[in-house]
CSV table of C-alpha atoms in Angstrom, one decimal:
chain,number,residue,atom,x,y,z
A,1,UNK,CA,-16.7,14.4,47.5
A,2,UNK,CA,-14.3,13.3,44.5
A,3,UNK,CA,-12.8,9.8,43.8
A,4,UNK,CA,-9.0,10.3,42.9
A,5,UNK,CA,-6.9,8.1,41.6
A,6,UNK,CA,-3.2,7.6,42.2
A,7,UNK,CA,-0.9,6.7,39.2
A,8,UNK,CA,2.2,6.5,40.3
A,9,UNK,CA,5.5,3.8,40.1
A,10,UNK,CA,6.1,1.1,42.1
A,11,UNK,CA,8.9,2.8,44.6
A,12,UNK,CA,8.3,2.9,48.2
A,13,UNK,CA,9.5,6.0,48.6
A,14,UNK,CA,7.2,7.5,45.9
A,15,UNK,CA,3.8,5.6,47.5
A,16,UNK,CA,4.7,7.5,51.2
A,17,UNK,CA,4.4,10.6,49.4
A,18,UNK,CA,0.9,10.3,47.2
A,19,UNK,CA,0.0,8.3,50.5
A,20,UNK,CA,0.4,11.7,53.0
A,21,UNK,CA,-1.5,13.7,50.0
A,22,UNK,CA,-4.4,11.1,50.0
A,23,UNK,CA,-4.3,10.2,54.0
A,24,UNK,CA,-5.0,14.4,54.2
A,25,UNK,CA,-7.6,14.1,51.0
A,26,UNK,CA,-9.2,11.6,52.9
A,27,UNK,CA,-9.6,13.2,56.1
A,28,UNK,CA,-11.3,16.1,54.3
A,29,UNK,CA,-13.9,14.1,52.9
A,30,UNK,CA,-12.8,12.5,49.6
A,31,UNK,CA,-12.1,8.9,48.3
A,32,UNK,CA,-8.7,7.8,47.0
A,33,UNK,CA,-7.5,4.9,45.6
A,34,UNK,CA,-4.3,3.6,44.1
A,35,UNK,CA,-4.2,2.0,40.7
A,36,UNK,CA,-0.5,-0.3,40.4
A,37,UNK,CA,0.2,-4.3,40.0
A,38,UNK,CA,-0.6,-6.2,43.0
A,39,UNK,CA,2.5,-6.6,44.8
A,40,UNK,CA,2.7,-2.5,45.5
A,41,UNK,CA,-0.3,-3.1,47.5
A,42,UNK,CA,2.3,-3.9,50.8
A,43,UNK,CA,3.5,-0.3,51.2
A,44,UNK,CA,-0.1,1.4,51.6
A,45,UNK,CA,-0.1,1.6,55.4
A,46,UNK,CA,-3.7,3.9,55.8
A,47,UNK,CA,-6.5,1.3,55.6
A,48,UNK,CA,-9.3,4.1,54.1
A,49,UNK,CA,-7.1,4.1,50.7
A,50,UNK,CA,-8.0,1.6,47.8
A,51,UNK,CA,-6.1,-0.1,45.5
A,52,UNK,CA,-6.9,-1.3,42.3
A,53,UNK,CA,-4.3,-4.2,40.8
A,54,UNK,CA,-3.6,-4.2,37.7
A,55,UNK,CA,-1.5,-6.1,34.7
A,56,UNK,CA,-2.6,-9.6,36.0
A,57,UNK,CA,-0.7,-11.1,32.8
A,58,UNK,CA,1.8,-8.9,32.0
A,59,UNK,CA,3.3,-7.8,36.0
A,60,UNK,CA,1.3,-10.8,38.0
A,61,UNK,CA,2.2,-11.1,41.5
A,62,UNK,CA,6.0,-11.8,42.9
A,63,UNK,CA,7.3,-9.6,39.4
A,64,UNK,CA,7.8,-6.3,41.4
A,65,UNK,CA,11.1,-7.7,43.4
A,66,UNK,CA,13.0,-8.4,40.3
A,67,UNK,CA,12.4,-4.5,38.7
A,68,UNK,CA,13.2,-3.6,42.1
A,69,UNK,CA,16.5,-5.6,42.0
A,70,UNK,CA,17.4,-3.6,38.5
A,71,UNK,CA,16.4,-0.6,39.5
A,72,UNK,CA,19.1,-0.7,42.3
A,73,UNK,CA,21.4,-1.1,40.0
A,74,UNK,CA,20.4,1.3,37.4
A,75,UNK,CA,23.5,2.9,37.8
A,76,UNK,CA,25.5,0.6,35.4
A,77,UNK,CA,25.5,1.3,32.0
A,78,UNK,CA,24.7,-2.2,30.8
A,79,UNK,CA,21.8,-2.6,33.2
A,80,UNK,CA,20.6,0.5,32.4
A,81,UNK,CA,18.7,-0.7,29.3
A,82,UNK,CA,16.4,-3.5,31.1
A,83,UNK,CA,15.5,-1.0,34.0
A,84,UNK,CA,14.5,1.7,30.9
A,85,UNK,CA,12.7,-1.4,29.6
A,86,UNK,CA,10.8,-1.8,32.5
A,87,UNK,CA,9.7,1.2,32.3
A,88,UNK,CA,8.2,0.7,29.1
A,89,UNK,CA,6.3,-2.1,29.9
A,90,UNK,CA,4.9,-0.1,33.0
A,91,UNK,CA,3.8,2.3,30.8
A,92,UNK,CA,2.3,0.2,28.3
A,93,UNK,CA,0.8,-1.7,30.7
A,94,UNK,CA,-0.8,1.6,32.3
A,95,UNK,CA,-1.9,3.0,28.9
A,96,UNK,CA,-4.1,-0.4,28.1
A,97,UNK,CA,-5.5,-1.1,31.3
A,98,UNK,CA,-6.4,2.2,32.9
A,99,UNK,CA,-8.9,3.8,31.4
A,100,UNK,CA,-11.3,0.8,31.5
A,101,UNK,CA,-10.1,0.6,35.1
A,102,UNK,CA,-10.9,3.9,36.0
A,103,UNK,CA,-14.1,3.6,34.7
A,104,UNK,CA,-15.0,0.6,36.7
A,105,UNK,CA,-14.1,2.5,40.1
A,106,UNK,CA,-15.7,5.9,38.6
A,107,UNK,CA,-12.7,8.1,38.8
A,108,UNK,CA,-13.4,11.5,38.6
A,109,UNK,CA,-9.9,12.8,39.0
A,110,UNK,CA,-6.7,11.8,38.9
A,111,UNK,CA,-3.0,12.5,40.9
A,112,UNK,CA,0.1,11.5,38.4
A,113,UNK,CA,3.0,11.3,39.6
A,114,UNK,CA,5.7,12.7,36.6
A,115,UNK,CA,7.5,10.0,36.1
A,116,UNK,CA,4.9,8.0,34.9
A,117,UNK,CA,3.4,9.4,31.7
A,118,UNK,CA,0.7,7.1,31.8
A,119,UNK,CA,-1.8,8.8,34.1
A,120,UNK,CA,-1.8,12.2,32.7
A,121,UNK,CA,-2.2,10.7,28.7
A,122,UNK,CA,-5.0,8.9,30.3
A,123,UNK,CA,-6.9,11.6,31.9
A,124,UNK,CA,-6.6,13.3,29.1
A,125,UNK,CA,-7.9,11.4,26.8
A,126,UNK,CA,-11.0,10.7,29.3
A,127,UNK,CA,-11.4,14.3,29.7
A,128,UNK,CA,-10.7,13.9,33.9
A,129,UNK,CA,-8.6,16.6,35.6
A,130,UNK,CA,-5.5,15.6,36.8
A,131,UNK,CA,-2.5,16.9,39.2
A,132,UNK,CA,1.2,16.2,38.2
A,133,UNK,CA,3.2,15.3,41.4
A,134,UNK,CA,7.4,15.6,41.3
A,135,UNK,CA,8.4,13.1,44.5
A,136,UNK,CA,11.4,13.6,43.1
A,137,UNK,CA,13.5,16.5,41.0
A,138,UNK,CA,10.7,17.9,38.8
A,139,UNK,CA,11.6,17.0,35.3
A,140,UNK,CA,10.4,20.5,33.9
A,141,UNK,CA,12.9,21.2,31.5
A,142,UNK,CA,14.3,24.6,30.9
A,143,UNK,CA,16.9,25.4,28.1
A,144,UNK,CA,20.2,26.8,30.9
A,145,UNK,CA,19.5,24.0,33.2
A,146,UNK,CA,21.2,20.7,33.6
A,147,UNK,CA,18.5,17.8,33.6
A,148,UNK,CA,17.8,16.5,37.0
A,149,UNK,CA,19.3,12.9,36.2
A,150,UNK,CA,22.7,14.7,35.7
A,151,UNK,CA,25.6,15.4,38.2
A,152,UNK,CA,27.1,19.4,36.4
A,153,UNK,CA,26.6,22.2,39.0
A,154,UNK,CA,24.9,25.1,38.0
A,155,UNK,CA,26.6,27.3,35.3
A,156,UNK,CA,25.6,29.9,32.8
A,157,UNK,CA,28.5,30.1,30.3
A,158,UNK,CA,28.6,29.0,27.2
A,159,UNK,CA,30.5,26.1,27.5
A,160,UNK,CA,28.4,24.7,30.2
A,161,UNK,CA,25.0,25.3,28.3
A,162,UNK,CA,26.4,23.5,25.4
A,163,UNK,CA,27.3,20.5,27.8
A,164,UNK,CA,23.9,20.6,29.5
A,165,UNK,CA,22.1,20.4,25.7
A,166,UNK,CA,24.5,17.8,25.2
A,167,UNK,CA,23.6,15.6,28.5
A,168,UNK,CA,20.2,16.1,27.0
A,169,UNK,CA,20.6,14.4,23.5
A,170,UNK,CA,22.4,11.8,25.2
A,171,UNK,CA,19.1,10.9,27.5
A,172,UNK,CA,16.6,11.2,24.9
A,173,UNK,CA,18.6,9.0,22.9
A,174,UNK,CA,18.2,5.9,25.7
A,175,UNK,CA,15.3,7.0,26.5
A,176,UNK,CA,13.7,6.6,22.7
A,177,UNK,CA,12.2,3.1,23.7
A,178,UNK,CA,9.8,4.7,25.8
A,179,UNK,CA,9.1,7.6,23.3
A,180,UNK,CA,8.2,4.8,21.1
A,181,UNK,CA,5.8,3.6,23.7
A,182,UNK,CA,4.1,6.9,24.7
A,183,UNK,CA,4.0,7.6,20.5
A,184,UNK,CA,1.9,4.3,20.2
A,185,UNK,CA,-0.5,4.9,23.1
A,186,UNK,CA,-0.7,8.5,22.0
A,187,UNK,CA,-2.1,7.3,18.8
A,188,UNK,CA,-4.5,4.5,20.4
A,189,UNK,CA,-6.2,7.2,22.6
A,190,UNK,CA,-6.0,9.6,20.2
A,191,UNK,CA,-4.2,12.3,22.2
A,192,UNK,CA,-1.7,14.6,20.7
A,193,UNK,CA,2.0,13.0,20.4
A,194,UNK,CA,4.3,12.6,23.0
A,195,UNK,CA,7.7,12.2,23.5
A,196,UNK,CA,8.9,12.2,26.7
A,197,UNK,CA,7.8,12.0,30.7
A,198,UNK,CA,8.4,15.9,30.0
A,199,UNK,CA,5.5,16.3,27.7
A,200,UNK,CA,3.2,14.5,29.7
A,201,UNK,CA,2.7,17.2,32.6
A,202,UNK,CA,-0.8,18.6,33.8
A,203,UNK,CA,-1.7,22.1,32.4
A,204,UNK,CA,-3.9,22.5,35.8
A,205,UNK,CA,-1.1,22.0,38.8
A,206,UNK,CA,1.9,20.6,39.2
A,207,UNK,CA,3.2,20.2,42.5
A,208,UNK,CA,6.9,19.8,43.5
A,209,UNK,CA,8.0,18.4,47.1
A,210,UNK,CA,11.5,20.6,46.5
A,211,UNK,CA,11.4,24.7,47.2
A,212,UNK,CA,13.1,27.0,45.0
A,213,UNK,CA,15.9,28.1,47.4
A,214,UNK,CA,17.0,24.7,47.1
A,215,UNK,CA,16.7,24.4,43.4
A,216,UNK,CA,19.1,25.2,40.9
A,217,UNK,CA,17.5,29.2,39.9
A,218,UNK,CA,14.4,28.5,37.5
A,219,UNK,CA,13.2,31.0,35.0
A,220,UNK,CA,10.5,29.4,33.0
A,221,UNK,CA,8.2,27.5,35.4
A,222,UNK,CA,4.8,27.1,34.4
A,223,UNK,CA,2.3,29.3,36.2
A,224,UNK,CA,0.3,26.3,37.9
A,225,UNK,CA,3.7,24.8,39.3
A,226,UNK,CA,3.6,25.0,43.1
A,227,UNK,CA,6.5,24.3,45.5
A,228,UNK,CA,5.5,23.1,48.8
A,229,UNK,CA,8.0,21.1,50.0
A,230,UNK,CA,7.6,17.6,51.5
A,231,UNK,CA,4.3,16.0,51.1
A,232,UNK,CA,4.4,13.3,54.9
A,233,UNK,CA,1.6,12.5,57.2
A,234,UNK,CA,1.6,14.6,60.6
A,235,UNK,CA,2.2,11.2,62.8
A,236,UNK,CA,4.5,11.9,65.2
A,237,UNK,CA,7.6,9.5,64.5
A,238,UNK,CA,8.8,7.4,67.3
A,239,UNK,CA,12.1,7.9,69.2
A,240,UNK,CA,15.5,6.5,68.8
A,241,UNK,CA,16.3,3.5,70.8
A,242,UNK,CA,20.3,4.5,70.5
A,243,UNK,CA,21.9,6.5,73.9
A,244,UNK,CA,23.9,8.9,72.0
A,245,UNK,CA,27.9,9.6,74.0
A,246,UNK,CA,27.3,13.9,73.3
A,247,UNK,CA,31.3,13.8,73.8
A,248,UNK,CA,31.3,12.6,70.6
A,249,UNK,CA,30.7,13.6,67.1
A,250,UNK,CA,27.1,11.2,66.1
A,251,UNK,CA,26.7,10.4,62.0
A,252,UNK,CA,23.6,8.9,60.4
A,253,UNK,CA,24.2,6.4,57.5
A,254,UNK,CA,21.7,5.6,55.2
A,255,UNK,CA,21.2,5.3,51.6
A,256,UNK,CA,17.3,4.4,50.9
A,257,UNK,CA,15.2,1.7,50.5
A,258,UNK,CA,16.6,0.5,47.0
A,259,UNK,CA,20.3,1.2,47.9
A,260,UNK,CA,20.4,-0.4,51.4
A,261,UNK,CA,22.1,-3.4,50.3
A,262,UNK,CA,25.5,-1.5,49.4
A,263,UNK,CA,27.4,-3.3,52.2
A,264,UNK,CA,30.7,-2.1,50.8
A,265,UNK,CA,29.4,1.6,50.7
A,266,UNK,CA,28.4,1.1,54.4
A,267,UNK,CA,31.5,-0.3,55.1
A,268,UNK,CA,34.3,2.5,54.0
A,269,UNK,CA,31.8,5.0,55.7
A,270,UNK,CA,32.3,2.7,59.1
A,271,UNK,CA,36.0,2.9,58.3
A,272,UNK,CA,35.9,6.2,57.9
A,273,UNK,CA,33.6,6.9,61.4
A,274,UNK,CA,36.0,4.6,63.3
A,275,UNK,CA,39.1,6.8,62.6
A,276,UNK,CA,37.3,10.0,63.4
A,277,UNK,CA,36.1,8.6,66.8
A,278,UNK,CA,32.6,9.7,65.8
A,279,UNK,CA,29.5,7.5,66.5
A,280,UNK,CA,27.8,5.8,63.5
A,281,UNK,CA,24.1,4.5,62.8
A,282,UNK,CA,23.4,2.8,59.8
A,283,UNK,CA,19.9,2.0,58.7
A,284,UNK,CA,20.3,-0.6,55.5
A,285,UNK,CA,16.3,-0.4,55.2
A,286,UNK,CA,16.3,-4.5,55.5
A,287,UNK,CA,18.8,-4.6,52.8
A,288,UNK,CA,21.5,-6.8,55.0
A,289,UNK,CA,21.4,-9.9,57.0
A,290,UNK,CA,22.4,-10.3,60.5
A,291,UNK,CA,25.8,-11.2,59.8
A,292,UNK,CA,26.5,-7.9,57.6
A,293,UNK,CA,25.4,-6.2,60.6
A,294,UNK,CA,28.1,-7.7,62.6
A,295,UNK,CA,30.4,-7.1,59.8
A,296,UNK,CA,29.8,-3.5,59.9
A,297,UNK,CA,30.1,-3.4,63.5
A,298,UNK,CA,33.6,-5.0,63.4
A,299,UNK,CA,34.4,-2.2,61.0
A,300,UNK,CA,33.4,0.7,63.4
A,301,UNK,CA,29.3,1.6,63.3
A,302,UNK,CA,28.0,2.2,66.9
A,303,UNK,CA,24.9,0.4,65.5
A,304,UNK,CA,23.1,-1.0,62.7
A,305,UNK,CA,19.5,-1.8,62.2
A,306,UNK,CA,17.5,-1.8,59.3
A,307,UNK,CA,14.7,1.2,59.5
A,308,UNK,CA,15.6,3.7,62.0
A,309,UNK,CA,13.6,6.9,63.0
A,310,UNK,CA,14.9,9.5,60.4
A,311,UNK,CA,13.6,12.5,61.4
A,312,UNK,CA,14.7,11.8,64.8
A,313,UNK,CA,18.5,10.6,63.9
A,314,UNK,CA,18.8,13.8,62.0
A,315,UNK,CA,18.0,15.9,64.8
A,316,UNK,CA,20.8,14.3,66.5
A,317,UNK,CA,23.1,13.9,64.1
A,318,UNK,CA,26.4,16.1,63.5
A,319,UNK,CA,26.3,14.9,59.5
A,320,UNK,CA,24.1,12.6,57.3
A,321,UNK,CA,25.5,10.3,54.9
A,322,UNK,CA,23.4,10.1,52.2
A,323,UNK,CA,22.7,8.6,48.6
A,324,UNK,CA,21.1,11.7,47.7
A,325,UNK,CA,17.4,11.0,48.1
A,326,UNK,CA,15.1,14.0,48.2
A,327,UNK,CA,13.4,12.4,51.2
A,328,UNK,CA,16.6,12.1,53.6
A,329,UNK,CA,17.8,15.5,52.0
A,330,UNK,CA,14.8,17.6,52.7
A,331,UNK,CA,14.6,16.0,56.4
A,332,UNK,CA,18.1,17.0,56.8
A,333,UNK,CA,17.3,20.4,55.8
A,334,UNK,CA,14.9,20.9,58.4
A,335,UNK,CA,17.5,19.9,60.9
A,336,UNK,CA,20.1,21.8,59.6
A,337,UNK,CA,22.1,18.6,59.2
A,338,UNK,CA,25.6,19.0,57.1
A,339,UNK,CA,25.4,15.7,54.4
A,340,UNK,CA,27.6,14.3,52.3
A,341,UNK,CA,26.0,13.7,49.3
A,342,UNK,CA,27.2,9.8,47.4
A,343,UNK,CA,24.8,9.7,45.0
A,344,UNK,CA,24.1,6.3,43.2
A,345,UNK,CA,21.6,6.5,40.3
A,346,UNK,CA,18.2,8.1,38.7
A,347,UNK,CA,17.6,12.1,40.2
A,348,UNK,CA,20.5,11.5,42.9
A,349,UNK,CA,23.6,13.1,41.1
A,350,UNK,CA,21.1,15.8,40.2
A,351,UNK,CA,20.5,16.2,43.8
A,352,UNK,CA,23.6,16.5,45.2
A,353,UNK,CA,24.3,19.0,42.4
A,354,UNK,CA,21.9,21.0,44.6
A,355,UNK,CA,23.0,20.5,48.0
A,356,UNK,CA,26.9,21.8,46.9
A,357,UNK,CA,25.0,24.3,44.9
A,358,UNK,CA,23.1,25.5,48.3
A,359,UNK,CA,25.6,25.5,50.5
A,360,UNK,CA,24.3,22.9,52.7
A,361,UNK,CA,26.6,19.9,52.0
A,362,UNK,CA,29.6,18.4,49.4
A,363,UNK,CA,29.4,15.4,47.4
A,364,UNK,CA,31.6,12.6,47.0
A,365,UNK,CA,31.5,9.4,44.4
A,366,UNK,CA,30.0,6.4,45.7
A,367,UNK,CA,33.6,4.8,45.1
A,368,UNK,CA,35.4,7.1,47.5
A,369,UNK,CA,37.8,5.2,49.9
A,370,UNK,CA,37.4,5.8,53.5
A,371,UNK,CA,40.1,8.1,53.6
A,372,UNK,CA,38.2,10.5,51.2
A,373,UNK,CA,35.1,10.1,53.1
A,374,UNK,CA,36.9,10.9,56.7
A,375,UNK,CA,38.2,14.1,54.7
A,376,UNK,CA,34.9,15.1,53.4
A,377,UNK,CA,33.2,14.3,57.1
A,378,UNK,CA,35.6,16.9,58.6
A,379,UNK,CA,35.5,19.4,56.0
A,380,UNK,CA,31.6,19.6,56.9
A,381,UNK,CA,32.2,21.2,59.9
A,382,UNK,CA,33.1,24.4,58.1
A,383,UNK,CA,29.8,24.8,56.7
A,384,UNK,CA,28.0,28.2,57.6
A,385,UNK,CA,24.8,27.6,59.1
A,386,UNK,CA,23.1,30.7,57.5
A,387,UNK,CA,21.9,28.3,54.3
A,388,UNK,CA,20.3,26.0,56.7
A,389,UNK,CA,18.5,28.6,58.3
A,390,UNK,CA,17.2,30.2,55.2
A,391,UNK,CA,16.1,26.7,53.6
A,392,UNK,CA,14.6,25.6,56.9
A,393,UNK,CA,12.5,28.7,56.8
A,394,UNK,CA,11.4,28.0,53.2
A,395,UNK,CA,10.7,24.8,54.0
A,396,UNK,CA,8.3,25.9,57.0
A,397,UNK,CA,6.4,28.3,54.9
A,398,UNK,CA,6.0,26.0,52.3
A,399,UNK,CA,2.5,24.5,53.0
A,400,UNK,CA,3.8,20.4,52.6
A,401,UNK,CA,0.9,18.3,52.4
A,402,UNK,CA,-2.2,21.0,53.5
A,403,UNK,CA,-1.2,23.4,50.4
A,404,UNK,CA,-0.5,20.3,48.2
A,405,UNK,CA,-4.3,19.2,48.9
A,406,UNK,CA,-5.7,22.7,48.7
A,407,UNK,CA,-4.3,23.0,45.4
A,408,UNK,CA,-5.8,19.5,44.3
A,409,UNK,CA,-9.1,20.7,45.6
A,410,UNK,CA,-8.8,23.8,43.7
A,411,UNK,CA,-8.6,22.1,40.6
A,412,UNK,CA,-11.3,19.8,40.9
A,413,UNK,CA,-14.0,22.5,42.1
A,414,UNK,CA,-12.8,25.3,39.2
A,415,UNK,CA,-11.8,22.7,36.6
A,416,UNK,CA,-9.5,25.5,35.8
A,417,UNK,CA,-5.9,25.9,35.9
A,418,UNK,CA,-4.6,27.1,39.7
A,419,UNK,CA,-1.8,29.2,39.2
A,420,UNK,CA,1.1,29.6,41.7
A,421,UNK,CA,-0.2,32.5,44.4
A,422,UNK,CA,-3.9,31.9,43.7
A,423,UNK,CA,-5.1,30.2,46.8
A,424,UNK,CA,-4.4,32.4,50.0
C-alpha cells in the first residue's frame, strides 16, 4: 500500500478529477489524501480520502471565495494581474508548508496536478515519485504549437509560428511574478531553477484527460506522457427531471462552475433558443438567484436550475452551449453532441481552438448577440458525424481513470519512468 498525496488548485472542477483517480486508488488498496487550505475541503465528496489544510495564516478559512470571485473574471486584462498573484501566493504558500506536511502524514508519493508547480519541486526535492496530471490542456510546450491559454487555430506557416512564439513572449512576460516565485523556492530546496508551470513536469508519467485525435497534432511529447481521456468515478449519474417535447430541437446551456453567474451570457443564448423554437436548459451551477431564473425564463429557457445531470442532458441534447471546459467538451464528445464553443478565460479559447480544429463544433465570442448565436446554432446542424464517431472511439479505448491508476501504480512499484505503451 502507498500514501499519495494530491497537490492540486483550489477549482472544483480540478478536485472531481484527482478525486475519481484516488476514489479508484483507494479501492485497490492505497491511501490518499489531499493537501490544500481549508475551505477546498467542501468539494471532496468520498469519505475514505484525507485532507490535510494548510496556509492557516496566509489562506485561513473563508479566503478561497474571493480568488474564486477573480478567477471568474480572469478574463479582463486588469484583473488578470491579482488572479496571477494568487497564484503566487498559492505557490509560495505550497513550497513552505509542504514538505514538513508531507512528512507529518508520511507521504510516499505524490499526484501534481500541472498547474501547480509546487508539488512536483517538492517531491523532488524530497526524493518521492510523483505523477503530473493535465485536468486541463496539458501545458507541454512544443515549438509549432499555439500555447493552450491562446485562441489561433492550428497552422504551420511561417507567419503563424512566428505569432504563436509571439503569444508565448507575451505570457511569460505576465507570468514573470510567478517565475520569481518558483526561482526563490528553487533555491530554498535546492532544486535546479525553474521558470515556469512548464518546467515543473514529472520525468516518470504525465497523464493528460485529452486524447490526441482531439488535440491540436503533437510531435514532441515526452515518452512517459499518457492520454487516457477523462479521469470520473463509475457512479451511475442520476436522470433528468425535464420531459423533453422530441418535436423540438433540445439545447443544454451551461458554462461551469466559475462562469455560472454570466446572466447576460445566459440570457442572449435564451434569446437566441426562443427564436429557433428549440428547448433550452440552463444549469448556472448555483451561480443565479431565483429571480435570474425567472428572468431567463421570461427570455425563452424551457428551464433553469443550477446543477443538472450533464452526461444525461448531453445524451439528449441536439447542441451544447458551452464556455469551453474540457469537462463538458469531452462529455459531449462521447455523445456526439455539436457545441458551440464561447470561451471565457484560462485553457478555454485554447479549447475551442480544438473543437473547430476537430470538426466537432464552431466557436463564437462570449459577446456575440443572440442573432449570432441563433446563426451559429443552425449552422451546427451541418456538422458530419464521422469526427464524433472517430473521437468517441478514442475516447472509449482510452483507459480514463483504470489506465490513469495503472500507470500511477507502475511508477511507484518500478520507481522508474513508465513510458507511453509499456503497461498492456
Amino acid at each position: 500500500m502507498t500514501h499519495f498525496a494530491v497537490v492540486a488548485p483550489a477549482f472544483y472542477s480540478h478536485f472531481q478529477a484527482f478525486q475519481a483517480l484516488a476514489g479508484t486508488l483507494i479501492d485497490r488498496g492505497h491511501q490518499v489524501t489531499f493537501f490544500q487550505q481549508a475551505d477546498a475541503r467542501r468539494w471532496l465528496s468520498d469519505p475514505r480520502i484525507g485532507f490535510h489544510a494548510l496556509g492557516a495564516i496566509s489562506h485561513p478559512p473563508g479566503s478561497l471565495e474571493g480568488a474564486l470571485r477573480r478567477a471568474a473574471c480572469s478574463n479582463n486584462p486588469l484583473r488578470l494581474r491579482r488572479v496571477i498573484r494568487d497564484l503566487c501566493d498559492t505557490t509560495r504558500m505550497f513550497c513552505a508548508e509542504l514538505p514538513s506536511a508531507l512528512a507529518a502524514r508520511q507521504i510516499e508519493a505524490l499526484l501534481c496536478d500541472q498547474m501547480e508547480a509546487a508539488g512536483g519541486m517538492v517531491a523532488e526535492a524530497l526524493g518521492l515519485p510523483f505523477v503530473s496530471v493535465a485536468c486541463a490542456l496539458p501545458i507541454n510546450r512544443e515549438p509549432h504549437l499555439p500555447l493552450p491559454v491562446m485562441p489561433f487555430a492550428y497552422a504551420t506557416d511561417e507567419r503563424s509560428r512566428h505569432m504563436f512564439e509571439g503569444s508565448q513572449k507575451v505570457y511569460d512576460w505576465l507570468m514573470r511574478p510567478l517565475a520569481k516565485v518558483l526561482r526563490e523556492a528553487s533555491r530554498r530546496l535546492a532544486i535546479e531553477p525553474r521558470a515556469g508551470l512548464h518546467d515543473c513536469l514529472s520525468p516518470y508519467a504525465q497523464i493528460s484527460q485529452t486524447i490526441p485525435g482531439f488535440d491540436f497534432p503533437r510531435q514532441a511529447s515526452p515518452s512517459c506522457f499518457h492520454a487516457v481521456g477523462p479521469l470520473r468515478t463509475n457512479q451511475s449519474e442520476r436522470q433528468g427531471e425535464w420531459t423533453i417535447d422530441p418535436a423540438r430541437p433540445f439545447v443544454f446551456a451551461s458554462l461551469g462552475t466559475l462562469q455560472g453567474g454570466r446572466f447576460d451570457m445566459f440570457k442572449r443564448i435564451a434569446v437566441a433558443c426562443r427564436a429557433l423554437d428549440a428547448q433550452l436548459l440552463i444549469a448556472h451551477c448555483g451561480g443565479l438567484d431565483a429571480r435570474q431564473e425567472q428572468r431567463l425564463i421570461k427570455a425563452g429557457a424551457s428551464w433553469v436550475t443550477d446543477f443538472a445531470p450533464q452526461q444525461w442532458a448531453l445524451q439528449h441534447a441536439d447542441a451544447v452551449v458551452t464556455h469551453g471546459g474540457l469537462n463538458t467538451v469531452m462529455d459531449a464528445i462521447v455523445s456526439r453532441t455539436p457545441m458551440l464553443v464561447m470561451p471565457i478565460a484560462f485553457d478555454q479559447p485554447g479549447v475551442a481552438a480544438r473543437v473547430t480544429h476537430a470538426g466537432i463544433g464552431l466557436q463564437l465570442r462570449r459577446g456575440a448577440g443572440a442573432g449570432q448565436i441563433r446563426q451559429r446554432l443552425t449552422q451546427l446542424r451541418g456538422l458530419s458525424a464521422e469526427p464524433f464517431e472517430r473521437l468517441a472511439t478514442e475516447l472509449a479505448q482510452a483507459g480514463g481513470t483504470s489506465r490513469a491508476a495503472d500507470i500511477v501504480e507502475a511508477v511507484v512499484r518500478t520507481g522508474e519512468p513508465v513510458r507511453a505503451g509499456q503497461l498492456p
